[in-house]
Structures are given as C-alpha cells and as structure tokens.
Short mmCIF file of C-alpha atoms in Angstrom, two decimals:
data_model
loop_
_atom_site.label_atom_id
_atom_site.label_comp_id
_atom_site.label_asym_id
_atom_site.label_seq_id
_atom_site.Cartn_x
_atom_site.Cartn_y
_atom_site.Cartn_z
CA MET A 1 -8.50 81.72 45.60
CA LYS A 2 -10.36 79.54 47.87
CA TRP A 3 -12.35 81.06 50.61
CA GLY A 4 -13.94 78.89 53.17
CA TYR A 5 -16.52 76.55 53.69
CA GLN A 6 -20.00 77.05 53.06
CA ALA A 7 -22.73 74.50 54.08
CA GLY A 8 -19.66 71.84 54.08
CA LYS A 9 -17.68 72.77 50.50
CA GLN A 10 -15.86 74.93 50.03
CA ARG A 11 -16.02 78.89 48.60
CA TYR A 12 -14.22 80.11 46.37
CA LYS A 13 -13.45 83.80 45.71
CA CYS A 14 -13.14 85.44 42.07
CA ASN A 15 -10.32 88.03 42.12
CA ASN A 16 -11.28 89.84 39.33
CA CYS A 17 -15.23 91.02 39.72
CA GLY A 18 -15.14 89.28 44.35
CA ILE A 19 -18.53 86.93 43.74
CA LEU A 20 -18.01 84.30 46.38
CA PHE A 21 -19.10 81.10 44.32
CA THR A 22 -19.05 76.87 45.59
CA SER A 23 -18.24 74.49 42.81
CA SER A 24 -20.20 71.19 42.51
CA ASN A 25 -20.28 67.98 40.91
CA LYS A 26 -23.72 66.35 39.50
CA ALA A 27 -21.94 63.01 39.24
CA VAL A 28 -21.05 63.59 43.10
CA SER A 29 -25.03 65.11 44.20
CA ASN A 30 -26.44 63.02 41.88
CA SER A 31 -24.76 59.93 43.75
CA ASN A 32 -25.20 61.41 47.10
CA ARG A 33 -29.16 61.75 46.15
CA PHE A 34 -29.06 57.97 45.16
CA VAL A 35 -27.46 56.71 48.49
CA TRP A 36 -30.67 58.67 49.99
CA PHE A 37 -33.18 57.14 47.69
CA GLU A 38 -31.57 53.76 48.86
CA LYS A 39 -31.93 54.27 52.69
CA TRP A 40 -35.78 55.13 51.83
CA VAL A 41 -36.39 51.75 50.22
CA LEU A 42 -34.62 49.47 52.03
CA GLU A 43 -34.14 51.16 55.96
CA ARG A 44 -37.72 52.45 56.96
CA ARG A 45 -37.72 55.62 57.00
CA THR A 46 -40.15 58.23 55.73
CA ILE A 47 -39.02 61.03 53.79
CA GLU A 48 -39.84 63.39 56.72
CA GLU A 49 -36.48 61.47 58.84
CA LEU A 50 -34.36 61.59 55.72
CA SER A 51 -34.63 65.07 56.14
CA LEU A 52 -33.74 66.09 59.09
CA SER A 53 -30.48 63.33 58.51
CA SER A 54 -30.00 65.12 54.98
CA GLY A 55 -30.45 68.76 55.09
CA TYR A 56 -32.40 68.30 52.06
CA SER A 57 -35.62 69.39 52.59
CA ALA A 58 -38.79 66.62 52.85
CA ARG A 59 -40.39 68.65 49.29
CA THR A 60 -36.87 68.47 47.56
CA LEU A 61 -36.49 64.54 48.83
CA ARG A 62 -39.64 63.64 48.04
CA ARG A 63 -39.29 64.80 43.80
CA TYR A 64 -35.73 62.83 43.88
CA PHE A 65 -37.21 60.42 45.20
CA TYR A 66 -40.32 60.64 42.90
CA GLU A 67 -37.93 61.33 39.59
CA TYR A 68 -36.05 57.16 40.96
CA LEU A 69 -39.13 55.80 40.89
CA SER A 70 -39.83 56.55 37.75
CA LYS A 71 -37.42 54.77 36.14
CA PRO A 72 -37.06 51.12 38.14
CA PRO A 73 -34.23 49.06 36.79
CA VAL A 74 -34.50 45.77 35.60
CA LEU A 75 -33.36 42.78 37.44
CA SER A 76 -30.65 40.46 35.91
CA VAL A 77 -30.44 36.53 35.85
CA TYR A 78 -28.09 35.19 37.56
CA PRO A 79 -27.69 31.77 35.31
CA SER A 80 -26.60 29.34 37.27
CA ARG A 81 -26.82 25.44 37.93
CA GLN A 82 -29.05 23.08 40.97
CA VAL A 83 -30.83 25.89 41.59
CA ASN A 84 -34.00 25.04 43.86
CA LEU A 85 -36.85 27.93 43.57
CA LEU A 86 -38.80 29.01 45.44
CA ILE A 87 -42.03 29.96 44.59
CA ASP A 88 -44.69 31.80 45.45
CA GLY A 89 -47.10 34.70 45.68
CA THR A 90 -48.19 37.31 47.24
CA TYR A 91 -51.34 39.86 47.46
CA PHE A 92 -51.04 43.61 48.10
CA LYS A 93 -54.56 45.38 49.21
CA ASP A 94 -55.35 46.69 45.74
CA GLY A 95 -55.08 43.59 43.92
CA LEU A 96 -52.21 43.37 43.21
CA CYS A 97 -50.40 40.37 42.99
CA LEU A 98 -46.02 39.29 44.05
CA ILE A 99 -45.01 36.16 41.98
CA LEU A 100 -40.93 35.49 43.13
CA TYR A 101 -39.32 33.04 41.56
CA ARG A 102 -35.90 32.44 44.31
CA ASP A 103 -32.99 31.16 44.03
CA ASN A 104 -32.85 29.72 48.12
CA THR A 105 -29.25 28.84 47.65
CA ILE A 106 -28.19 32.22 46.58
CA LYS A 107 -30.76 33.96 48.91
CA TYR A 108 -31.24 35.78 45.04
CA THR A 109 -34.40 36.76 43.20
CA GLN A 110 -33.92 35.65 40.25
CA LEU A 111 -36.99 36.63 38.43
CA TYR A 112 -40.55 37.99 39.25
CA ARG A 113 -43.31 39.19 37.84
CA LEU A 114 -46.29 42.21 39.39
CA THR A 115 -50.33 40.80 38.00
CA ASP A 116 -53.11 40.42 39.25
CA GLY A 117 -53.30 36.61 40.65
CA GLU A 118 -51.92 33.19 39.54
CA TRP A 119 -52.27 32.62 36.15
CA PHE A 120 -51.50 29.02 34.81
CA GLU A 121 -50.39 31.45 31.30
CA GLU A 122 -47.80 33.28 32.79
CA LEU A 123 -46.59 31.06 35.50
CA ALA A 124 -45.29 28.96 32.22
CA GLU A 125 -43.76 31.80 30.56
CA ASP A 126 -42.08 32.80 33.66
CA LEU A 127 -40.73 29.21 34.54
CA SER A 128 -40.05 28.82 29.73
CA ASN A 129 -38.24 31.91 30.35
CA LEU A 130 -35.34 31.64 33.94
CA LEU A 131 -34.47 28.38 31.52
CA LYS A 132 -34.24 30.12 28.32
CA LEU A 133 -32.24 32.35 30.15
CA GLY A 134 -29.52 29.41 30.79
CA VAL A 135 -31.08 29.03 34.75
CA GLN A 136 -31.06 24.80 35.81
CA VAL A 137 -33.39 24.06 37.91
CA GLU A 138 -32.90 20.89 39.67
CA SER A 139 -35.82 21.48 42.39
CA ILE A 140 -39.27 24.16 42.45
CA THR A 141 -40.65 24.15 46.39
CA SER A 142 -44.07 25.76 46.96
CA ASP A 143 -47.39 25.85 48.41
CA GLY A 144 -48.43 23.71 45.59
CA HIS A 145 -51.53 26.42 44.15
CA LYS A 146 -53.28 24.44 41.03
CA ALA A 147 -52.29 26.99 38.14
CA LEU A 148 -47.78 26.55 39.87
CA LEU A 149 -47.99 23.02 39.83
CA LYS A 150 -49.69 22.95 36.05
CA ALA A 151 -47.23 24.61 34.49
CA ILE A 152 -44.45 23.14 36.17
CA LYS A 153 -45.79 19.80 34.21
CA LEU A 154 -46.23 21.37 31.08
CA VAL A 155 -42.49 23.69 31.49
CA CYS A 156 -40.15 20.92 33.87
CA PRO A 157 -42.36 18.33 34.12
CA LYS A 158 -38.51 16.42 34.83
CA VAL A 159 -38.02 19.37 37.68
CA PRO A 160 -38.66 17.40 41.24
CA THR A 161 -41.62 19.42 42.72
CA GLN A 162 -41.14 19.45 46.86
CA ARG A 163 -44.31 20.61 48.53
CA CYS A 164 -44.51 23.38 51.12
CA VAL A 165 -45.04 20.78 54.53
CA VAL A 166 -44.82 24.16 57.00
CA HIS A 167 -48.46 25.33 53.89
CA ILE A 168 -50.05 21.78 54.53
CA GLN A 169 -49.66 21.45 58.34
CA ARG A 170 -51.46 25.04 58.61
CA MET A 171 -53.59 24.51 56.61
CA CYS A 172 -54.50 21.10 59.07
CA ARG A 173 -54.69 22.47 61.56
CA ILE A 174 -57.48 25.98 60.41
CA TRP A 175 -59.18 22.87 59.46
CA LEU A 176 -59.59 20.80 62.12
CA SER A 177 -59.43 24.44 64.43
CA ASN A 178 -57.60 24.05 68.39
CA LYS A 179 -59.88 21.73 69.46
CA PRO A 180 -61.57 19.41 66.87
CA LYS A 181 -64.82 17.92 68.38
CA SER A 182 -64.25 14.22 66.96
CA ASP A 183 -61.73 12.07 68.05
CA ALA A 184 -60.56 11.49 64.63
CA GLY A 185 -59.88 15.29 63.90
CA LYS A 186 -57.57 14.71 67.48
CA LYS A 187 -55.94 12.39 66.19
CA LEU A 188 -55.51 13.34 62.90
CA ARG A 189 -54.13 16.72 63.93
CA LEU A 190 -51.50 14.69 66.23
CA ILE A 191 -49.95 13.31 63.23
CA VAL A 192 -50.32 16.77 61.68
CA SER A 193 -48.56 18.43 63.61
CA LYS A 194 -45.10 15.66 63.25
CA ILE A 195 -44.57 16.75 59.92
CA HIS A 196 -41.91 18.69 59.57
CA LEU A 197 -40.15 17.74 62.07
CA ILE A 198 -39.34 14.08 60.23
CA THR A 199 -35.66 13.54 59.06
CA SER A 200 -35.45 11.28 57.75
CA PRO A 201 -36.60 8.15 55.37
CA GLN A 202 -36.83 6.16 58.71
CA GLU A 203 -39.64 9.10 61.07
CA ARG A 204 -41.46 9.44 57.06
CA ASP A 205 -42.42 5.79 57.32
CA TYR A 206 -42.52 5.47 61.07
CA TRP A 207 -45.03 8.65 60.49
CA LEU A 208 -47.19 7.02 56.85
CA VAL A 209 -47.47 3.57 58.84
CA GLU A 210 -49.27 6.09 61.50
CA LEU A 211 -51.41 7.96 58.75
CA VAL A 212 -52.58 4.78 57.43
CA GLN A 213 -52.72 3.28 61.08
CA TRP A 214 -55.43 6.11 61.20
CA TYR A 215 -57.96 6.04 58.16
CA GLU A 216 -57.54 2.07 58.61
CA VAL A 217 -59.58 2.97 61.79
CA TYR A 218 -61.51 6.35 61.10
CA LYS A 219 -62.31 5.35 57.43
CA ASP A 220 -66.37 5.29 57.05
CA PHE A 221 -66.04 8.25 58.90
CA VAL A 222 -64.55 10.08 56.67
CA ASN A 223 -66.45 8.37 53.83
CA GLN A 224 -69.28 9.29 55.37
CA LYS A 225 -72.04 11.46 53.66
CA THR A 226 -75.28 13.46 53.54
CA ILE A 227 -77.75 12.61 51.26
CA ASN A 228 -79.91 15.07 50.86
CA PRO A 229 -83.63 13.38 50.48
CA ASP A 230 -86.03 15.75 48.36
CA THR A 231 -83.12 16.30 45.46
CA GLY A 232 -81.00 13.35 46.23
CA ARG A 233 -77.47 15.44 46.30
CA TYR A 234 -74.76 14.57 48.99
CA TRP A 235 -72.26 15.42 50.19
CA PHE A 236 -69.21 14.90 52.56
CA THR A 237 -71.02 14.86 56.57
CA HIS A 238 -67.15 15.63 57.94
CA LYS A 239 -66.00 17.54 55.33
CA MET A 240 -62.89 18.91 57.81
CA VAL A 241 -61.74 16.72 58.68
CA ARG A 242 -61.52 14.99 55.78
CA ARG A 243 -60.16 17.74 53.68
CA SER A 244 -57.68 17.86 56.03
CA PHE A 245 -56.81 13.76 55.42
CA MET A 246 -56.99 14.10 51.03
CA VAL A 247 -54.32 17.36 52.00
CA ILE A 248 -52.19 15.08 52.97
CA ARG A 249 -53.41 12.28 50.67
CA ASN A 250 -52.96 13.82 47.04
CA ALA A 251 -49.30 15.70 48.49
CA LEU A 252 -47.50 12.64 49.74
CA PRO A 253 -45.62 12.15 46.37
CA ASP A 254 -43.74 15.61 47.27
CA MET A 255 -43.79 15.39 50.27
CA PHE A 256 -40.55 14.57 51.29
CA HIS A 257 -38.11 15.26 48.18
CA TYR A 258 -36.11 16.59 50.80
CA LEU A 259 -34.64 13.71 52.80
CA TYR A 260 -32.47 12.02 49.77
CA ASN A 261 -31.26 16.59 48.76
CA PRO A 262 -30.32 18.61 51.53
CA ARG A 263 -30.62 21.32 48.50
CA ILE A 264 -34.39 21.13 48.73
CA PRO A 265 -35.96 23.85 51.21
CA LYS A 266 -38.69 21.93 52.57
CA SER A 267 -41.15 24.89 52.93
CA THR A 268 -41.53 27.94 51.64
CA ASN A 269 -40.44 29.63 54.66
CA GLY A 270 -37.79 32.50 53.10
CA LEU A 271 -39.95 33.77 50.67
CA GLU A 272 -42.72 33.89 53.46
CA SER A 273 -40.44 36.05 55.45
CA PHE A 274 -39.12 38.10 52.65
CA PHE A 275 -42.86 38.88 51.72
CA GLY A 276 -43.37 39.60 55.82
CA HIS A 277 -40.07 42.06 55.36
CA LEU A 278 -41.45 44.21 52.04
CA LYS A 279 -44.90 44.85 53.17
CA GLY A 280 -43.53 46.32 56.41
CA HIS A 281 -41.58 48.85 54.60
CA LEU A 282 -44.04 49.08 52.35
CA ASN A 283 -45.97 49.98 55.14
CA VAL A 284 -43.73 53.33 56.85
CA HIS A 285 -44.82 54.70 52.66
CA ARG A 286 -49.08 54.38 52.73
CA GLY A 287 -49.40 57.33 50.43
CA LEU A 288 -47.62 55.69 47.67
CA SER A 289 -49.63 55.45 43.90
CA TYR A 290 -51.38 51.94 43.05
CA GLN A 291 -47.65 52.95 40.22
CA HIS A 292 -45.84 53.58 43.34
CA LYS A 293 -45.40 50.78 44.84
CA ARG A 294 -45.17 48.67 41.84
CA GLN A 295 -42.32 50.80 40.97
CA PHE A 296 -40.78 50.88 44.77
CA ILE A 297 -41.41 46.86 45.00
CA GLN A 298 -39.58 46.87 41.99
CA TRP A 299 -36.39 49.13 43.42
CA TYR A 300 -36.97 47.02 46.68
CA LEU A 301 -36.07 43.94 44.65
CA TYR A 302 -32.90 44.86 42.91
CA PHE A 303 -31.54 46.14 45.90
CA LYS A 304 -32.07 42.95 47.72
CA ASN A 305 -30.30 40.82 44.66
CA GLN A 306 -27.42 43.69 44.92
CA ARG A 307 -26.72 42.81 48.75
CA SER A 308 -26.39 39.19 47.81
CA GLY A 309 -23.29 40.23 45.89
CA PHE A 310 -24.95 39.16 42.32
CA LEU A 311 -24.97 42.34 40.92
#
C-alpha cells in the first residue's frame, strides 16, 4: 500500500512483512541521468554545480558522465542538395586538431575529423565520403589552406571554392601592421580594409581598379630585391608588403563567388564562432584527459546537430 514519499518518490509498505520501499524505473532513471549529462556538455556547468541541482553526489555524476563519454555517438550525414560547406580546422593545446565540414544553410555538421593536422590525404578522403553519402556540394568556403585546396581540386574540381575574405583581410593587416612605415604599405592597408565591404560586382570592379593602380605605382617597390654579395642569394626587400599583395593576387579568382550566389558564405566566421564556443566549454572542464576530451567533442557535435532539428 502507498505509504507517503521519500526523496520525492512514492513510498510503499508491504502489508505482510511491513517492509518500506520505493519503486524505481531504470529507463526513467537513465533518462534523467542523461539530461544532466547533456547539461554538462552544453551549458558550461561543472559537475559540482550539477550536483547541487540534481541531488546526485559529484562522485556519482562523474561516474555516470565518464560512462557516457566512453560511448560517443556517430554523426549522421544529412544528404541534401545545394550544400554550401564551411571547412576549417582548429587546434587545441595538446596537439589535437578538429576539422569540421559544416552545412552553412542549416547549421549542421555533416562530417568531422579528429586528427593531428590538416593533411591532404585525410581531407580528400573526407570530401570523397561526403559525395558518396549523397551530399551535393554547391560551394566550399575555406581559409585557403594549401592541402585543402589541393584536395578540393582532386575530388570536386567543378565546385566553386570561396576564399574567406575576412581571413585574407586579417592576415594582410597583421603583415602590414597597424602603422606601416612605407607609403606603399599605408595605401595597401587602406585598400585591404575595404575587402569585406564589397557587396556587388560594381563595387568589386572599383576595388580592383584601385588595387591595379596601386601596383602600377609601387611595382618596383614590391619587386625590389636585396642581394648578398658573398653568396649571390637574394630576397625581396619589402617582404611583408609583397606577401600581402601576393596573397590577394593569388586569391582573386576565388574571392568573389558570393557576389553571384547569395547562398555562398564569404567567410568562415560561422565556424570560427562555433570553435570559440566549443573551446569555451572545454575550458570549463580543463581536467579532462586527452581521450575524454576527444569524446567530449564528439558528444558536443552530436548535441549541437540534435538541436538544429535535423536528427
């Protein structure tokens, strides 16, 4: 018969022997535990904080959470048409590299790889697997890593490759510094600062004219060489100005695809933000081992996809 409550649960008493007990549903219990695990992964809450809210001890929660971590889920590819991929990698302090293949339209991670670097063979394999699984890639936006560009050219050569204009702009600003000493550097920095503001083919043409005019005036400065009289070896005297210009010139064929297709993202800022949030969550759980960190990332990606509504 019912005999009050204990710890919020219905308590019963046996009419024959007088023993008091509470019933438990293991399926419900496991589900309740998993809710706290999801909060731990996604809400930047420590085990100690969750212990106060859940009623479980910190030791018990840690045992449950590590058991869940040991069984990471597998992401499901969402085959769809006109997928505009964002591809980028980020590094963690222990040498771990996470490479994401993210659908920018639906904010869904189609594929990921946990590795130690951005290698051509692995990138080519990932792209090939995406195509085999039914993902129809309309465009790829990246930071222009050489291994990735080589893999794209091999696996899907007809797919437009949009170079991240914000990445180009950021690197040029770093190389030119905030206060360039030369007139060439000062004027090139002004031209670079306008890249992310280009929103139409006409604005692009005006910007290109400005860039060409700059080069016509300063091409001797850009190409100036310093020669070592003893060895005969040479190097470009103003290497940072030249490097900035060469990066822009080499990227020009793939800098403005977004002007003709509004679905193509012009930067990888969406992934940069995603990486920032992930690292913020991991920073809360700094005591995780290398293996648990890998598994935490896998669960984080799974939950994020789940919340996107496509799982």
